[in-house]
GROMACS .gro file of C-alpha atoms in nm:
model
  438
    1MET     CA    1  -1.026   2.326  -1.350
    2LYS     CA    2  -0.855   2.047  -1.538
    3ARG     CA    3  -0.702   1.734  -1.388
    4THR     CA    4  -0.333   1.655  -1.393
    5THR     CA    5  -0.212   1.451  -1.689
    6PHE     CA    6  -0.054   1.120  -1.591
    7TYR     CA    7   0.320   1.084  -1.642
    8THR     CA    8   0.413   0.870  -1.940
    9TYR     CA    9   0.605   0.550  -1.886
   10MET     CA   10   0.916   0.678  -2.066
   11THR     CA   11   0.925   1.003  -1.872
   12MET     CA   12   0.909   0.819  -1.544
   13ALA     CA   13   1.159   0.555  -1.656
   14THR     CA   14   1.405   0.840  -1.709
   15PHE     CA   15   1.318   0.973  -1.363
   16LEU     CA   16   1.386   0.633  -1.203
   17LEU     CA   17   1.730   0.612  -1.359
   18SER     CA   18   1.835   0.961  -1.264
   19ALA     CA   19   1.641   1.094  -0.966
   20ALA     CA   20   1.523   0.829  -0.724
   21ALA     CA   21   1.729   0.912  -0.417
   22CYS     CA   22   1.533   1.073  -0.135
   23LYS     CA   23   1.685   1.422  -0.170
   24LYS     CA   24   1.625   1.470  -0.540
   25ASP     CA   25   1.437   1.758  -0.700
   26TYR     CA   26   1.169   1.579  -0.903
   27GLN     CA   27   1.069   1.874  -1.115
   28ASP     CA   28   1.014   1.794  -1.484
   29PRO     CA   29   1.260   2.019  -1.675
   30SER     CA   30   1.013   2.041  -1.966
   31GLY     CA   31   0.731   2.154  -1.737
   32PRO     CA   32   0.656   2.463  -1.530
   33SER     CA   33   0.889   2.588  -1.259
   34GLN     CA   34   0.815   2.492  -0.900
   35ASP     CA   35   0.682   2.841  -0.829
   36GLN     CA   36   0.444   2.812  -1.125
   37ALA     CA   37   0.341   2.456  -1.035
   38TYR     CA   38   0.218   2.565  -0.691
   39SER     CA   39   0.108   2.922  -0.756
   40SER     CA   40  -0.272   2.884  -0.761
   41PRO     CA   41  -0.544   2.660  -0.614
   42GLN     CA   42  -0.590   2.505  -0.959
   43ALA     CA   43  -0.221   2.424  -0.999
   44ILE     CA   44  -0.197   2.286  -0.647
   45THR     CA   45  -0.503   2.068  -0.702
   46ASP     CA   46  -0.352   1.935  -1.026
   47ALA     CA   47  -0.034   1.846  -0.837
   48ALA     CA   48  -0.235   1.671  -0.565
   49VAL     CA   49  -0.424   1.462  -0.821
   50GLY     CA   50  -0.089   1.366  -0.970
   51LEU     CA   51  -0.006   1.186  -0.644
   52GLN     CA   52  -0.277   0.930  -0.719
   53ALA     CA   53  -0.145   0.889  -1.073
   54ASN     CA   54   0.201   0.808  -0.943
   55TYR     CA   55   0.056   0.562  -0.695
   56ALA     CA   56  -0.179   0.378  -0.926
   57LYS     CA   57  -0.061   0.379  -1.285
   58ASP     CA   58   0.139   0.128  -1.491
   59ARG     CA   59   0.425  -0.104  -1.401
   60THR     CA   60   0.611   0.183  -1.235
   61GLY     CA   61   0.336   0.281  -0.990
   62LEU     CA   62   0.308   0.163  -0.632
   63ILE     CA   63   0.002  -0.057  -0.689
   64TYR     CA   64   0.201  -0.278  -0.925
   65THR     CA   65   0.524  -0.280  -0.727
   66THR     CA   66   0.368  -0.343  -0.384
   67ILE     CA   67   0.126  -0.615  -0.496
   68THR     CA   68   0.392  -0.781  -0.707
   69ALA     CA   69   0.655  -0.769  -0.434
   70GLY     CA   70   0.424  -0.876  -0.152
   71SER     CA   71   0.272  -1.168  -0.341
   72LEU     CA   72   0.599  -1.303  -0.483
   73LEU     CA   73   0.798  -1.269  -0.160
   74SER     CA   74   0.525  -1.443   0.040
   75GLY     CA   75   0.468  -1.724  -0.208
   76GLU     CA   76   0.114  -1.626  -0.304
   77THR     CA   77   0.224  -1.602  -0.666
   78PHE     CA   78   0.499  -1.748  -0.885
   79VAL     CA   79   0.678  -1.621  -1.195
   80THR     CA   80   0.541  -1.785  -1.510
   81ASN     CA   81   0.799  -1.648  -1.753
   82PRO     CA   82   1.166  -1.648  -1.644
   83GLY     CA   83   1.233  -1.376  -1.898
   84ASN     CA   84   1.086  -1.131  -1.645
   85ALA     CA   85   1.415  -1.109  -1.458
   86ASP     CA   86   1.316  -0.846  -1.200
   87GLU     CA   87   1.001  -1.030  -1.091
   88GLY     CA   88   1.206  -1.351  -1.108
   89GLN     CA   89   1.448  -1.213  -0.849
   90LEU     CA   90   1.158  -1.153  -0.610
   91GLY     CA   91   1.021  -1.500  -0.675
   92THR     CA   92   1.357  -1.654  -0.583
   93GLY     CA   93   1.431  -1.409  -0.304
   94GLY     CA   94   1.734  -1.394  -0.079
   95ASN     CA   95   2.048  -1.240  -0.224
   96THR     CA   96   1.919  -1.275  -0.578
   97VAL     CA   97   1.719  -0.952  -0.521
   98LEU     CA   98   1.967  -0.695  -0.648
   99ASN     CA   99   2.005  -0.327  -0.560
  100ASN     CA  100   1.922  -0.230  -0.919
  101ASN     CA  101   1.607  -0.442  -0.940
  102VAL     CA  102   1.353  -0.234  -1.133
  103ILE     CA  103   1.068  -0.310  -0.891
  104VAL     CA  104   1.279  -0.227  -0.585
  105THR     CA  105   1.417   0.091  -0.744
  106GLY     CA  106   1.077   0.191  -0.877
  107MET     CA  107   0.908   0.149  -0.541
  108TRP     CA  108   1.182   0.352  -0.370
  109GLY     CA  109   1.174   0.624  -0.634
  110TYR     CA  110   0.797   0.662  -0.643
  111THR     CA  111   0.753   0.668  -0.266
  112ASN     CA  112   1.012   0.944  -0.246
  113LYS     CA  113   0.857   1.135  -0.534
  114ILE     CA  114   0.511   1.116  -0.378
  115LEU     CA  115   0.652   1.237  -0.046
  116PHE     CA  116   0.838   1.522  -0.215
  117ASP     CA  117   0.534   1.634  -0.414
  118ALA     CA  118   0.299   1.591  -0.118
  119GLU     CA  119   0.517   1.819   0.097
  120ASN     CA  120   0.508   2.083  -0.176
  121VAL     CA  121   0.129   2.058  -0.203
  122LEU     CA  122   0.080   2.081   0.172
  123ARG     CA  123   0.318   2.375   0.203
  124ALA     CA  124   0.161   2.564  -0.087
  125THR     CA  125  -0.195   2.495   0.028
  126ASN     CA  126  -0.128   2.665   0.358
  127THR     CA  127   0.000   2.978   0.187
  128VAL     CA  128  -0.190   3.002  -0.144
  129VAL     CA  129  -0.541   2.860  -0.090
  130THR     CA  130  -0.761   3.109   0.093
  131ASP     CA  131  -1.082   2.900   0.093
  132LYS     CA  132  -1.035   2.708   0.420
  133GLY     CA  133  -1.285   2.434   0.333
  134TYR     CA  134  -1.119   2.378  -0.003
  135ALA     CA  135  -0.778   2.378   0.169
  136SER     CA  136  -0.900   2.116   0.417
  137GLY     CA  137  -0.992   1.890   0.127
  138LEU     CA  138  -0.654   1.936  -0.039
  139ILE     CA  139  -0.465   1.871   0.284
  140ALA     CA  140  -0.671   1.563   0.366
  141TYR     CA  141  -0.650   1.414   0.015
  142THR     CA  142  -0.276   1.480  -0.010
  143SER     CA  143  -0.217   1.332   0.336
  144ILE     CA  144  -0.367   1.001   0.223
  145PHE     CA  145  -0.092   0.958  -0.036
  146LYS     CA  146   0.181   1.089   0.190
  147ALA     CA  147   0.076   0.832   0.453
  148LEU     CA  148   0.055   0.553   0.194
  149ALA     CA  149   0.405   0.633   0.067
  150LEU     CA  150   0.545   0.634   0.421
  151GLY     CA  151   0.368   0.306   0.488
  152VAL     CA  152   0.509   0.141   0.176
  153GLN     CA  153   0.863   0.239   0.268
  154ALA     CA  154   0.828   0.107   0.623
  155ASN     CA  155   0.670  -0.212   0.492
  156PHE     CA  156   0.952  -0.300   0.254
  157TRP     CA  157   1.265  -0.140   0.405
  158GLU     CA  158   1.414  -0.196   0.748
  159GLN     CA  159   1.501   0.173   0.785
  160VAL     CA  160   1.342   0.470   0.608
  161PRO     CA  161   1.439   0.836   0.548
  162ASP     CA  162   1.356   1.066   0.836
  163THR     CA  163   1.271   1.349   0.596
  164ILE     CA  164   1.237   1.419   0.225
  165GLY     CA  165   1.573   1.599   0.230
  166LYS     CA  166   1.666   1.938   0.092
  167PRO     CA  167   1.684   1.952  -0.288
  168ASP     CA  168   1.914   2.254  -0.283
  169ALA     CA  169   2.158   2.107  -0.029
  170VAL     CA  170   2.521   2.071  -0.134
  171SER     CA  171   2.537   1.721   0.008
  172ASN     CA  172   2.266   1.477   0.101
  173ASP     CA  173   2.187   1.523   0.471
  174VAL     CA  174   1.902   1.272   0.486
  175HIS     CA  175   1.929   1.027   0.775
  176PHE     CA  176   1.732   0.711   0.843
  177ILE     CA  177   1.501   0.589   1.118
  178PRO     CA  178   1.360   0.241   1.196
  179GLY     CA  179   1.064   0.142   0.981
  180LYS     CA  180   0.836   0.133   1.283
  181GLN     CA  181   0.899   0.505   1.327
  182GLY     CA  182   0.805   0.547   0.961
  183TYR     CA  183   0.462   0.406   1.042
  184ALA     CA  184   0.439   0.653   1.330
  185ARG     CA  185   0.517   0.936   1.084
  186ALA     CA  186   0.229   0.817   0.870
  187VAL     CA  187  -0.002   0.831   1.172
  188ARG     CA  188   0.111   1.186   1.253
  189THR     CA  189   0.044   1.288   0.893
  190ILE     CA  190  -0.309   1.151   0.919
  191ASP     CA  191  -0.369   1.311   1.258
  192ASN     CA  192  -0.274   1.648   1.113
  193ALA     CA  193  -0.527   1.598   0.833
  194LEU     CA  194  -0.801   1.487   1.073
  195ASN     CA  195  -0.734   1.787   1.299
  196THR     CA  196  -0.753   2.016   0.995
  197ILE     CA  197  -1.089   1.869   0.893
  198ALA     CA  198  -1.218   1.897   1.250
  199ALA     CA  199  -1.133   2.266   1.252
  200THR     CA  200  -1.277   2.331   0.905
  201PRO     CA  201  -1.484   2.062   0.731
  202ILE     CA  202  -1.403   1.978   0.370
  203SER     CA  203  -1.591   2.199   0.126
  204ALA     CA  204  -1.798   2.029  -0.144
  205SER     CA  205  -1.641   2.271  -0.390
  206ILE     CA  206  -1.331   2.052  -0.418
  207THR     CA  207  -1.519   1.730  -0.501
  208PRO     CA  208  -1.545   1.780  -0.881
  209PHE     CA  209  -1.169   1.819  -0.910
  210LEU     CA  210  -1.060   1.504  -0.725
  211PRO     CA  211  -1.071   1.150  -0.868
  212LYS     CA  212  -1.389   0.960  -0.792
  213GLY     CA  213  -1.380   0.664  -0.558
  214VAL     CA  214  -1.176   0.802  -0.267
  215ASN     CA  215  -1.378   0.851   0.052
  216ILE     CA  216  -1.135   1.092   0.213
  217VAL     CA  217  -1.237   1.088   0.580
  218ASN     CA  218  -1.304   0.715   0.595
  219THR     CA  219  -0.971   0.642   0.426
  220LEU     CA  220  -0.785   0.857   0.676
  221TYR     CA  221  -0.933   0.663   0.968
  222ALA     CA  222  -0.868   0.329   0.796
  223LEU     CA  223  -0.504   0.413   0.723
  224LYS     CA  224  -0.456   0.544   1.075
  225ALA     CA  225  -0.586   0.213   1.208
  226ARG     CA  226  -0.348   0.021   0.979
  227TYR     CA  227  -0.034   0.218   1.051
  228ALA     CA  228  -0.098   0.265   1.423
  229LEU     CA  229  -0.133  -0.113   1.445
  230TYR     CA  230   0.197  -0.162   1.261
  231ALA     CA  231   0.360   0.095   1.489
  232GLY     CA  232   0.239  -0.097   1.796
  233ASP     CA  233  -0.003   0.172   1.918
  234TYR     CA  234  -0.301  -0.057   1.974
  235ALA     CA  235  -0.517   0.197   2.153
  236ALA     CA  236  -0.490   0.446   1.866
  237ALA     CA  237  -0.543   0.170   1.608
  238LEU     CA  238  -0.857   0.043   1.780
  239ASP     CA  239  -0.998   0.393   1.824
  240ALA     CA  240  -0.944   0.472   1.454
  241ALA     CA  241  -1.082   0.136   1.340
  242ASN     CA  242  -1.402   0.197   1.539
  243LYS     CA  243  -1.455   0.519   1.341
  244VAL     CA  244  -1.437   0.354   0.998
  245ASP     CA  245  -1.767   0.310   0.814
  246LEU     CA  246  -1.759  -0.055   0.697
  247THR     CA  247  -2.064  -0.027   0.471
  248THR     CA  248  -2.068   0.027   0.097
  249ALA     CA  249  -2.105   0.400   0.159
  250GLY     CA  250  -1.767   0.399   0.334
  251SER     CA  251  -1.581   0.215   0.059
  252SER     CA  252  -1.276   0.379  -0.095
  253THR     CA  253  -1.124   0.267  -0.422
  254PHE     CA  254  -0.880   0.340  -0.699
  255ASN     CA  255  -1.101   0.365  -1.007
  256PHE     CA  256  -0.982   0.282  -1.359
  257ASN     CA  257  -1.095   0.326  -1.719
  258PRO     CA  258  -0.972   0.204  -2.060
  259GLN     CA  259  -0.722   0.490  -2.080
  260VAL     CA  260  -0.590   0.448  -1.725
  261ALA     CA  261  -0.636   0.077  -1.670
  262ASN     CA  262  -0.606  -0.157  -1.372
  263PRO     CA  263  -0.229  -0.228  -1.382
  264ILE     CA  264  -0.242  -0.581  -1.238
  265PHE     CA  265  -0.502  -0.692  -1.491
  266THR     CA  266  -0.334  -0.519  -1.784
  267LEU     CA  267   0.018  -0.640  -1.710
  268VAL     CA  268  -0.037  -0.966  -1.526
  269SER     CA  269  -0.370  -1.146  -1.517
  270SER     CA  270  -0.475  -1.067  -1.875
  271THR     CA  271  -0.180  -1.265  -2.015
  272SER     CA  272  -0.034  -1.477  -1.731
  273ASN     CA  273   0.302  -1.391  -1.888
  274ILE     CA  274   0.465  -1.245  -1.575
  275TYR     CA  275   0.325  -1.421  -1.269
  276GLN     CA  276   0.014  -1.600  -1.145
  277VAL     CA  277  -0.136  -1.731  -0.823
  278VAL     CA  278   0.015  -2.055  -0.694
  279ASP     CA  279  -0.295  -2.245  -0.585
  280SER     CA  280  -0.582  -2.250  -0.338
  281THR     CA  281  -0.344  -2.260  -0.038
  282MET     CA  282  -0.303  -1.886  -0.107
  283GLY     CA  283   0.066  -1.905  -0.014
  284LEU     CA  284  -0.001  -2.034   0.337
  285PRO     CA  285   0.155  -2.346   0.495
  286VAL     CA  286  -0.060  -2.658   0.515
  287THR     CA  287  -0.152  -2.595   0.879
  288LEU     CA  288  -0.295  -2.252   0.793
  289ALA     CA  289  -0.426  -2.311   0.442
  290PRO     CA  290  -0.788  -2.213   0.376
  291THR     CA  291  -1.062  -2.465   0.428
  292PRO     CA  292  -1.162  -2.593   0.080
  293THR     CA  293  -1.513  -2.455   0.135
  294ASP     CA  294  -1.384  -2.105   0.215
  295ALA     CA  295  -1.581  -1.878  -0.019
  296ARG     CA  296  -1.289  -1.637  -0.046
  297ILE     CA  297  -1.098  -1.885  -0.263
  298PRO     CA  298  -1.332  -1.856  -0.564
  299PHE     CA  299  -1.347  -1.479  -0.512
  300TYR     CA  300  -0.972  -1.436  -0.546
  301MET     CA  301  -0.898  -1.705  -0.804
  302THR     CA  302  -1.055  -1.914  -1.073
  303ARG     CA  303  -0.984  -2.284  -1.123
  304GLN     CA  304  -0.921  -2.385  -1.484
  305ALA     CA  305  -0.973  -2.714  -1.661
  306THR     CA  306  -0.667  -2.664  -1.884
  307GLY     CA  307  -0.346  -2.465  -1.866
  308LEU     CA  308  -0.260  -2.309  -1.534
  309LYS     CA  309  -0.461  -2.475  -1.259
  310PHE     CA  310  -0.554  -2.142  -1.096
  311VAL     CA  311  -0.558  -1.785  -1.225
  312MET     CA  312  -0.620  -1.467  -1.028
  313SER     CA  313  -0.961  -1.302  -1.019
  314GLY     CA  314  -1.094  -1.073  -0.745
  315PHE     CA  315  -0.979  -0.717  -0.811
  316TYR     CA  316  -0.774  -0.812  -1.115
  317LYS     CA  317  -1.027  -0.957  -1.357
  318SER     CA  318  -1.079  -0.662  -1.594
  319ASN     CA  319  -0.904  -0.348  -1.709
  320ILE     CA  320  -1.158  -0.126  -1.531
  321GLN     CA  321  -1.190  -0.329  -1.208
  322VAL     CA  322  -1.158  -0.107  -0.901
  323ILE     CA  323  -0.889  -0.179  -0.641
  324PRO     CA  324  -0.982  -0.097  -0.279
  325ILE     CA  325  -0.755   0.132  -0.080
  326PHE     CA  326  -0.856  -0.073   0.224
  327LEU     CA  327  -1.095  -0.361   0.284
  328PRO     CA  328  -1.370  -0.358   0.547
  329GLY     CA  329  -1.241  -0.700   0.654
  330GLU     CA  330  -0.898  -0.551   0.722
  331ILE     CA  331  -1.049  -0.304   0.967
  332THR     CA  332  -1.239  -0.575   1.156
  333LEU     CA  333  -0.923  -0.785   1.176
  334ILE     CA  334  -0.733  -0.481   1.306
  335LYS     CA  335  -0.985  -0.465   1.589
  336ALA     CA  336  -0.937  -0.837   1.656
  337GLU     CA  337  -0.560  -0.800   1.664
  338CYS     CA  338  -0.569  -0.494   1.890
  339TYR     CA  339  -0.778  -0.690   2.140
  340ALA     CA  340  -0.550  -0.992   2.113
  341ARG     CA  341  -0.234  -0.783   2.160
  342THR     CA  342  -0.384  -0.639   2.480
  343ASN     CA  343  -0.488  -0.982   2.615
  344LYS     CA  344  -0.861  -0.945   2.553
  345LEU     CA  345  -0.935  -1.293   2.423
  346ALA     CA  346  -1.316  -1.282   2.419
  347GLU     CA  347  -1.338  -0.945   2.241
  348GLY     CA  348  -1.076  -1.046   1.987
  349LEU     CA  349  -1.254  -1.371   1.909
  350VAL     CA  350  -1.583  -1.189   1.850
  351GLU     CA  351  -1.418  -0.964   1.590
  352LEU     CA  352  -1.235  -1.254   1.426
  353ASN     CA  353  -1.556  -1.454   1.390
  354LYS     CA  354  -1.724  -1.162   1.217
  355ILE     CA  355  -1.478  -1.234   0.935
  356VAL     CA  356  -1.494  -1.612   0.956
  357THR     CA  357  -1.874  -1.626   0.936
  358LYS     CA  358  -1.929  -1.332   0.699
  359LYS     CA  359  -2.123  -1.413   0.383
  360PRO     CA  360  -2.007  -1.263   0.052
  361ALA     CA  361  -2.340  -1.082   0.013
  362ASP     CA  362  -2.276  -0.897   0.340
  363ASP     CA  363  -1.945  -0.746   0.228
  364PRO     CA  364  -1.927  -0.432   0.011
  365PHE     CA  365  -1.681  -0.607  -0.223
  366GLY     CA  366  -1.829  -0.956  -0.206
  367ILE     CA  367  -1.554  -1.104   0.013
  368GLY     CA  368  -1.680  -1.358   0.265
  369ALA     CA  369  -1.555  -1.688   0.405
  370ASN     CA  370  -1.903  -1.815   0.497
  371LEU     CA  371  -1.760  -2.064   0.747
  372PRO     CA  372  -1.863  -2.180   1.096
  373PRO     CA  373  -1.714  -1.975   1.382
  374VAL     CA  374  -1.378  -2.080   1.521
  375ALA     CA  375  -1.303  -2.142   1.888
  376VAL     CA  376  -0.966  -2.071   2.052
  377ALA     CA  377  -0.860  -2.093   2.415
  378THR     CA  378  -0.539  -1.888   2.423
  379ILE     CA  379  -0.406  -1.557   2.295
  380PRO     CA  380  -0.133  -1.726   2.084
  381ASP     CA  381  -0.397  -1.940   1.912
  382LEU     CA  382  -0.613  -1.633   1.853
  383LEU     CA  383  -0.320  -1.446   1.697
  384THR     CA  384  -0.245  -1.740   1.471
  385GLN     CA  385  -0.605  -1.742   1.348
  386ILE     CA  386  -0.600  -1.366   1.296
  387TYR     CA  387  -0.284  -1.400   1.087
  388LYS     CA  388  -0.441  -1.678   0.882
  389HIS     CA  389  -0.755  -1.482   0.808
  390ARG     CA  390  -0.567  -1.160   0.732
  391ARG     CA  391  -0.372  -1.348   0.466
  392ILE     CA  392  -0.689  -1.496   0.315
  393GLU     CA  393  -0.915  -1.192   0.350
  394MET     CA  394  -0.644  -0.955   0.222
  395PHE     CA  395  -0.496  -1.181  -0.047
  396MET     CA  396  -0.251  -1.000  -0.280
  397SER     CA  397  -0.286  -0.674  -0.087
  398GLY     CA  398   0.083  -0.588  -0.051
  399GLN     CA  399   0.066  -0.624   0.330
  400GLU     CA  400   0.193  -0.984   0.349
  401ILE     CA  401   0.555  -0.930   0.455
  402GLU     CA  402   0.466  -0.688   0.734
  403ASP     CA  403   0.217  -0.945   0.863
  404GLN     CA  404   0.474  -1.224   0.851
  405ARG     CA  405   0.726  -1.019   1.048
  406ARG     CA  406   0.472  -0.888   1.299
  407PHE     CA  407   0.332  -1.233   1.374
  408ALA     CA  408   0.686  -1.380   1.391
  409ARG     CA  409   0.621  -1.636   1.122
  410PRO     CA  410   0.916  -1.861   1.029
  411THR     CA  411   1.149  -1.703   0.772
  412THR     CA  412   1.105  -2.016   0.561
  413GLU     CA  413   0.757  -1.883   0.475
  414ARG     CA  414   0.895  -1.578   0.292
  415LYS     CA  415   1.174  -1.492   0.051
  416ARG     CA  416   1.310  -1.181   0.231
  417ASN     CA  417   1.241  -0.972   0.540
  418TYR     CA  418   1.325  -0.639   0.374
  419PHE     CA  419   1.456  -0.505   0.044
  420PRO     CA  420   1.813  -0.393  -0.016
  421TYR     CA  421   1.861  -0.018  -0.068
  422PRO     CA  422   1.872   0.080  -0.435
  423PHE     CA  423   2.203   0.191  -0.582
  424VAL     CA  424   2.046   0.524  -0.675
  425GLU     CA  425   2.015   0.594  -0.300
  426ARG     CA  426   2.339   0.437  -0.184
  427ASN     CA  427   2.547   0.615  -0.449
  428ASP     CA  428   2.396   0.954  -0.363
  429ASN     CA  429   2.352   0.933   0.014
  430PRO     CA  430   2.639   0.833   0.244
  431ASN     CA  431   2.391   0.781   0.528
  432THR     CA  432   2.225   0.486   0.353
  433PRO     CA  433   2.214   0.188   0.594
  434ALA     CA  434   2.371  -0.149   0.524
  435ASP     CA  435   2.151  -0.392   0.335
  436PRO     CA  436   1.967  -0.644   0.553
  437THR     CA  437   2.115  -0.995   0.550
  438PHE     CA  438   1.778  -1.154   0.465
   0.00000   0.00000   0.00000
């Protein structure tokens, strides 16, 4: 069984210009029909693997757009070359971010394409794949990318589509729901996958046909913890977080090679011609900036004697560097926040200090502050420390703006709360909400 070929940049650029609204039929007219594309276990598996390609590859994929948007809007990075107009809009923020911004439009288009394709894979798996263990693997793997796409939309847009729409509809009947409900949809997607696995465990027969690096079950629990937290369901988030394996064996990554390279390294850190990290404050205000001895600073950035004072490192230092789907530190900080949000100060502080005192050698990815434990006396102070350490531990993760909103940080610390809706959606869908004022 072969793996799906990645879309080329030009093919997907054409897609972004013509088919990025949430009701569109994303079928490639030069490729097989939809019936052919989902007619066999092999074809369905190829389509499922294509979800990861759309998420991870090139300037158009969601790794590039989410990390770029999150870091520029939060002030972690700055644009080094003003000729990069679309990134420049994000770096300036406010009303300079236009509805036809390539990063905004690309993120919208790719999340909708992933959702559309994921629904087709899930539907076809239930009717075509007779091997239940193999089907469990397909459903679980596909659900990871469906949940990620839902999470990205809810992270960057105030309201999100309530469905993928009907490609054969005469008019676009897609309506919108608050972003928080989008996170809840992601949780329901994951719960369906976990229930499927519980009923029929994943068969090892699917493993050779899926990309290496993704620990399916552990990723499902980690993403459930993340999105349940964002949805405000702290009990579900804590329960899921407690089921995540935080050891090296539980790690889950996007893996790259010279042909399909790490997009942030290839496009950004290898040349410093688009954007770079600001400095060792990591985009935080002075009162929350990392302690100079925080060992996470030299993990995420390198200080230079000449040229730019700091350049990014971490997960963006080579073309084959893996990028984690989630960090073990994120899961521990989810536990800390769940305790804090439910007024359990002592328990929350214990989890927070696991991150504060962690040594790099004790983390699967080498991330560790290696600092003395902190002491706080109130829930507000605990939440402030959790926010600080999320921003440092999860530097350039694409989760910054959601964190800033959730912790009610001053709007002066970010460039926008949410993106405007792309013209490709507004022009095609009369239900598109008004753009947010900030």
